Tab-separated table of C-alpha atoms and ligand atoms in Angstrom:
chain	number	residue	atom	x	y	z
A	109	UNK	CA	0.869	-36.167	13.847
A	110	UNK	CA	-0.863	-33.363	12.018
A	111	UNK	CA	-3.979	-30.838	13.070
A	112	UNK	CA	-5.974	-29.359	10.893
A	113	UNK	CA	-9.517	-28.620	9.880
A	114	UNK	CA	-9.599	-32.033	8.648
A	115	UNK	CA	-9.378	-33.462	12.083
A	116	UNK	CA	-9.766	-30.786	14.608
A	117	UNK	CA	-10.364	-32.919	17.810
A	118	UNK	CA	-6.995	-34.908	17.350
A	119	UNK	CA	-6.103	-32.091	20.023
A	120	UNK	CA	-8.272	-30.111	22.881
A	121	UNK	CA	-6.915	-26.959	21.987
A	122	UNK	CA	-5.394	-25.295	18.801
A	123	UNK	CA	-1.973	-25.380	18.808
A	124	UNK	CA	-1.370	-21.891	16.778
A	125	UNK	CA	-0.364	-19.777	18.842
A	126	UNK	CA	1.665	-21.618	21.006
A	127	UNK	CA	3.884	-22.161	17.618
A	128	UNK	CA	3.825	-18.938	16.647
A	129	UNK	CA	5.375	-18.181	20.242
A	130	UNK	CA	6.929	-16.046	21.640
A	131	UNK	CA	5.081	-13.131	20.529
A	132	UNK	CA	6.016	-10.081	21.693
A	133	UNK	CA	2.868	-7.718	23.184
A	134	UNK	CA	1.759	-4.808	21.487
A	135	UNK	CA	0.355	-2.750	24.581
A	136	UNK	CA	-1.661	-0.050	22.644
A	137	UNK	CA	-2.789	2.988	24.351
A	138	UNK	CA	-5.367	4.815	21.973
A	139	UNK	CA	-7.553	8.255	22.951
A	140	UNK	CA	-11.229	7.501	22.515
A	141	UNK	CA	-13.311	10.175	20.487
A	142	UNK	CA	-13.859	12.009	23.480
A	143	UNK	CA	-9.796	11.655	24.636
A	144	UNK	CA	-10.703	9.305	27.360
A	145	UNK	CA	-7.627	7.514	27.311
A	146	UNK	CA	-7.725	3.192	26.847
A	147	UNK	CA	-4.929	0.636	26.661
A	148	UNK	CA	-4.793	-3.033	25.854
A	149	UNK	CA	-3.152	-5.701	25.356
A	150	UNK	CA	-2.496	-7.299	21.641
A	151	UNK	CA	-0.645	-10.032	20.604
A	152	UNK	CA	-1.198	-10.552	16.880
A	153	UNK	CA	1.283	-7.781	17.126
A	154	UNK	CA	5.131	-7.261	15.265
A	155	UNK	CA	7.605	-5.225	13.989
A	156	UNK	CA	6.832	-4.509	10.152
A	157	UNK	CA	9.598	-3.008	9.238
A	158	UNK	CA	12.752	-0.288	9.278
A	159	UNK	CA	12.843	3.255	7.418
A	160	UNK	CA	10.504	3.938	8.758
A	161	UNK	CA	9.852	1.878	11.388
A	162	UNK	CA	6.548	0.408	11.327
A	163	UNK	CA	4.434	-1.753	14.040
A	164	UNK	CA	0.881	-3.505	13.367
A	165	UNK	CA	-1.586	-5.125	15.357
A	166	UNK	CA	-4.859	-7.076	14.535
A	167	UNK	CA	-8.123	-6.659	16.792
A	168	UNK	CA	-10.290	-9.245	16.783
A	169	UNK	CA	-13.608	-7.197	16.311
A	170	UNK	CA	-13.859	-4.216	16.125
A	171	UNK	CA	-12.184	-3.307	19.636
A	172	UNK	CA	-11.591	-0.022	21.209
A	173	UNK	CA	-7.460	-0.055	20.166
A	174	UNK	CA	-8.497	-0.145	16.656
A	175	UNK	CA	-11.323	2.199	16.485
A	176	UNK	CA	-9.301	4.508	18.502
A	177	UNK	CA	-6.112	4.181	16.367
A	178	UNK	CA	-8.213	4.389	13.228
A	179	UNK	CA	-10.450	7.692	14.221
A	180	UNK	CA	-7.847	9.361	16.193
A	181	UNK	CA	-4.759	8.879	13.881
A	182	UNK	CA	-2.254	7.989	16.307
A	183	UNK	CA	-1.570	5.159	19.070
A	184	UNK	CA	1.085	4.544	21.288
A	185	UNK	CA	3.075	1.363	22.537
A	186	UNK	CA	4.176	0.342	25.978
A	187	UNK	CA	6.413	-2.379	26.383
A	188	UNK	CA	4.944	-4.905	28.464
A	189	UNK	CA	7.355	-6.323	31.304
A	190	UNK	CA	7.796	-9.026	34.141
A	191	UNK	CA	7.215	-6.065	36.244
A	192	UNK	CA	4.300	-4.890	35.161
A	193	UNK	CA	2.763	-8.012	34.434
A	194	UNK	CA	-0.754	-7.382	36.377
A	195	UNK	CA	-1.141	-4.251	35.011
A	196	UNK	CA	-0.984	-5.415	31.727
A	197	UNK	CA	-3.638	-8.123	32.147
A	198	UNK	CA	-5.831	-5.780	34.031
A	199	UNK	CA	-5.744	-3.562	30.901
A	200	UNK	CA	-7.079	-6.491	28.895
A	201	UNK	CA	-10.502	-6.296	30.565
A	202	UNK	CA	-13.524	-6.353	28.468
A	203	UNK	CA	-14.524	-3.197	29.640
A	204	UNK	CA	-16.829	-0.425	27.767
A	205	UNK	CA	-15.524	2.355	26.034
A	206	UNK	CA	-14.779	4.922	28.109
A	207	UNK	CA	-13.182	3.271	30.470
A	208	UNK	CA	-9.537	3.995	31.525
A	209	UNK	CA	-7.807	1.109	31.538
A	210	UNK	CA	-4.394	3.276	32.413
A	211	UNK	CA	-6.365	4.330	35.730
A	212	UNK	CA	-7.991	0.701	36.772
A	213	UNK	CA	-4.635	-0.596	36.162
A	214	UNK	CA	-3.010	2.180	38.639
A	215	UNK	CA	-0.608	3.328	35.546
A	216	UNK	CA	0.745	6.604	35.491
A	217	UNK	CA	0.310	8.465	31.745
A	218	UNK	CA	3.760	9.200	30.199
A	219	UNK	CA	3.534	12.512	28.247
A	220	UNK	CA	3.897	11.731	24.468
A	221	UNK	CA	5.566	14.482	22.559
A	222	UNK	CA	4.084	14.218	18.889
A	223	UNK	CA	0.846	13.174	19.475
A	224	UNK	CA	-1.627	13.169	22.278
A	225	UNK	CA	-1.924	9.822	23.370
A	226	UNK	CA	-0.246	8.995	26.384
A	227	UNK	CA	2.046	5.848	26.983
A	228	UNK	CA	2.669	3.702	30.101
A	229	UNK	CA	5.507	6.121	31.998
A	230	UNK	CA	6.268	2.953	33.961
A	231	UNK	CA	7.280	0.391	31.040
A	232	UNK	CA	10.973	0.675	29.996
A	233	UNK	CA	10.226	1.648	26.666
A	234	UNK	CA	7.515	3.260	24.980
A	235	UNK	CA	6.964	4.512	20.660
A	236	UNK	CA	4.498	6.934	19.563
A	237	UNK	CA	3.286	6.078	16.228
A	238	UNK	CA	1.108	7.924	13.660
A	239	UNK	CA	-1.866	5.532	11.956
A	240	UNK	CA	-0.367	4.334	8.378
A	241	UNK	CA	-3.715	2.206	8.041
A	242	UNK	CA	-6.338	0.611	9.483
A	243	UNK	CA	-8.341	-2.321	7.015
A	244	UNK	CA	-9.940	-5.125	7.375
A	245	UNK	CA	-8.434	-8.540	6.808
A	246	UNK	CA	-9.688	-11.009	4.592
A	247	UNK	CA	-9.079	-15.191	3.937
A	248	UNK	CA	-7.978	-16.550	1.182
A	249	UNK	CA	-10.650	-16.381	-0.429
A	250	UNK	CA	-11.484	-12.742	-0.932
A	251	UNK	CA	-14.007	-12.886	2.202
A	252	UNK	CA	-13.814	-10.070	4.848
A	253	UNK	CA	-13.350	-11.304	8.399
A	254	UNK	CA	-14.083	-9.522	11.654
A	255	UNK	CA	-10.240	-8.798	12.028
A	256	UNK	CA	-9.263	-5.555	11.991
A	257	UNK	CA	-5.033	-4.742	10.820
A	258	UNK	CA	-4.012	-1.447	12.148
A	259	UNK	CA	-0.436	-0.020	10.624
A	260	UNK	CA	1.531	2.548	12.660
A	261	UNK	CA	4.715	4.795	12.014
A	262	UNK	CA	6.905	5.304	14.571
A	263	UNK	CA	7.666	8.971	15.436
A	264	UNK	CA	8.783	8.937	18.964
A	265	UNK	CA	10.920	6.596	21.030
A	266	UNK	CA	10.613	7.061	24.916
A	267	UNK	CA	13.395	5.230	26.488
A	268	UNK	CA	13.699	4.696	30.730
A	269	UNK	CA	17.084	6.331	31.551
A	270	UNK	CA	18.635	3.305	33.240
A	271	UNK	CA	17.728	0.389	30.585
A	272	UNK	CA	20.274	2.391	28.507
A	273	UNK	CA	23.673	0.303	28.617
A	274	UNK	CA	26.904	1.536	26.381
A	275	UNK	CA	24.566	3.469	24.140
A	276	UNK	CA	22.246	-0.151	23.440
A	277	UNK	CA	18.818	-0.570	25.024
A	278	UNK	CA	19.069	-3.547	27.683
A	279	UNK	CA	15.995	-5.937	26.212
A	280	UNK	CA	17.130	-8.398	28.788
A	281	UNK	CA	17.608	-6.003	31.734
A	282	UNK	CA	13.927	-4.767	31.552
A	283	UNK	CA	12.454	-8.119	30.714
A	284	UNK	CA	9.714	-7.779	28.344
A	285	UNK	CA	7.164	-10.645	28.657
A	286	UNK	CA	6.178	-12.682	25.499
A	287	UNK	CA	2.612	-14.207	25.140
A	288	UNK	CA	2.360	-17.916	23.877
A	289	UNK	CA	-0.185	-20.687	23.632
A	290	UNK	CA	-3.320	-21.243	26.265
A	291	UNK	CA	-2.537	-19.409	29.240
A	292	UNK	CA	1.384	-19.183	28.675
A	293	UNK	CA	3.817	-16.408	28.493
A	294	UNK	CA	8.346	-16.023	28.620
A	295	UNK	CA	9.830	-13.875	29.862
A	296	UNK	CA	13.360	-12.325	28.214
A	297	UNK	CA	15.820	-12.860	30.683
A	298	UNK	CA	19.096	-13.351	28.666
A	299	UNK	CA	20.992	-12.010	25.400
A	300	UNK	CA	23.181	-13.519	23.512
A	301	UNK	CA	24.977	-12.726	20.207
A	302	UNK	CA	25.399	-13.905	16.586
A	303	UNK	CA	27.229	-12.560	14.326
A	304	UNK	CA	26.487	-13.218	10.214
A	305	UNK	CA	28.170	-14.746	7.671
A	306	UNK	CA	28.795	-11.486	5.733
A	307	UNK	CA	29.172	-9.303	8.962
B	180	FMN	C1	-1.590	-10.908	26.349
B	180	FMN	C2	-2.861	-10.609	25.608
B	180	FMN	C3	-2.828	-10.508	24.230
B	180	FMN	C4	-3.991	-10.203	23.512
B	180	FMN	N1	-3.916	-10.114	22.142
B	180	FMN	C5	-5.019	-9.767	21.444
B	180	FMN	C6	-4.944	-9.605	20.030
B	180	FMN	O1	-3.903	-9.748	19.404
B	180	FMN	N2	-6.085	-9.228	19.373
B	180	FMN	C7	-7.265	-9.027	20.031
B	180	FMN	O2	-8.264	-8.684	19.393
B	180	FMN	N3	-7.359	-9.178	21.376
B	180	FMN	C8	-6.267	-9.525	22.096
B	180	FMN	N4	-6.335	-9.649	23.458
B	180	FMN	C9	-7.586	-9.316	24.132
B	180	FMN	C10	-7.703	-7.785	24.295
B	180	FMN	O3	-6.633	-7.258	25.050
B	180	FMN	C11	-9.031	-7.449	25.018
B	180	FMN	O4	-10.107	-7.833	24.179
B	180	FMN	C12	-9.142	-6.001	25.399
B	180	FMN	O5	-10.325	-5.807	26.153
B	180	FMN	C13	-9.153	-5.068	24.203
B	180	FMN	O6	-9.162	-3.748	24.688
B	180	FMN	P1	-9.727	-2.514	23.873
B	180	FMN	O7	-11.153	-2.844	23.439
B	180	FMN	O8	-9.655	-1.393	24.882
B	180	FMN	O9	-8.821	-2.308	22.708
B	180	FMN	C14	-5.212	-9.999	24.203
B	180	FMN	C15	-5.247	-10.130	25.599
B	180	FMN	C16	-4.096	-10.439	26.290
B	180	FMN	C17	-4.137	-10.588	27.798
């Protein structure tokens, strides 16, 4: 079969993002312009790259995250876990600015060391990261679209003591939960090596 917006009803829901899935959860805790802090969830979120190490995430509208992350300069990231599952979908409440979604969600603030923003002291492992850029996406064609691409450095890492296995950070052992399609998430529960050609 094939979708597309040729045919859109050949199925009830658009099959995007559970294809694009796993995707790991960018949970962004921003200041507000009066340093109220405010975390959320975001999924249109990834690793960009090494050297430095840079993460991006897209809002959807102009959402708190990104005009935080944008004025303020700075944003942190929490890794979302099995464990803190609730939390993390409490925090995704449409909620108005000004509200702290660290304090509806019962989340302690971890003390960032470069910037002001806090993190989520409970989540495994946490980055601070300095805004690279914050811009407006287009399509194809050269038209602006209410998505929002925010670009951040990483200049912290805040790792949890006892996810910290012969030097290595144990992904599996802290079990960071993935967002897919409709109402579905994984969960990383297992590792498992391969090596490359030219290793
Ligand atoms: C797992 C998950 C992933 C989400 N990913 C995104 C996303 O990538 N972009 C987006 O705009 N909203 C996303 N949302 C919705 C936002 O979290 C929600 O709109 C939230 O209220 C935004 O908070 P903020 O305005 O404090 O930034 C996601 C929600 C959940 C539960």
């Amino acid at each position: 079969m094939h979708y597309g917006k040729d045919r859109p009803s050949i199925l009830p829901h658009d099959p995007f993002k559970a294809i694009i899935a796993p995707r790991p959860i960018g949970w962004i805790g921003t200041l507000n312009g009066d340093g109220v802090p405010n975390l959320g969830p975001y999924s249109f979120f990834s690793a960009l790259g090494n050297n430095p190490h840079l993460i991006g995430f897209t809002s959807e509208g102009q959402k708190h995250s990104y005009v935080n992350a944008r004025d303020r300069g700075e944003f942190t990231f929490s890794l979302a876990t099995e464990a803190l599952t609730d939390a993390m979908n409490i925090s995704s409440a449409a909620v108005p600015d000004g509200a702290n979604e660290f304090e509806m969600a019962g989340l302690e603030l971890g003390k960032s060391i470069e910037i002001a923003t806090p993190f989520v002291a409970a989540s495994p492992a946490a980055l601070e990261c300095v805004t690279v850029s914050a811009t407006q996406l287009t399509d194809r064609h050269g038209t602006p679209m209410e998505r929002y691409f925010v670009i951040g450095e990483v200049v912290q890492t805040h790792i949890r003591d006892e996810y910290i296995r012969d030097g290595r950070f144990d992904t599996a052992a802290a079990r960071p939960i993935a967002r897919m399609g409709y109402r579905d998430y994984a969960t990383v529960t297992e590792a498992w090596e391969l090596t490359r050609p030219d290793d």
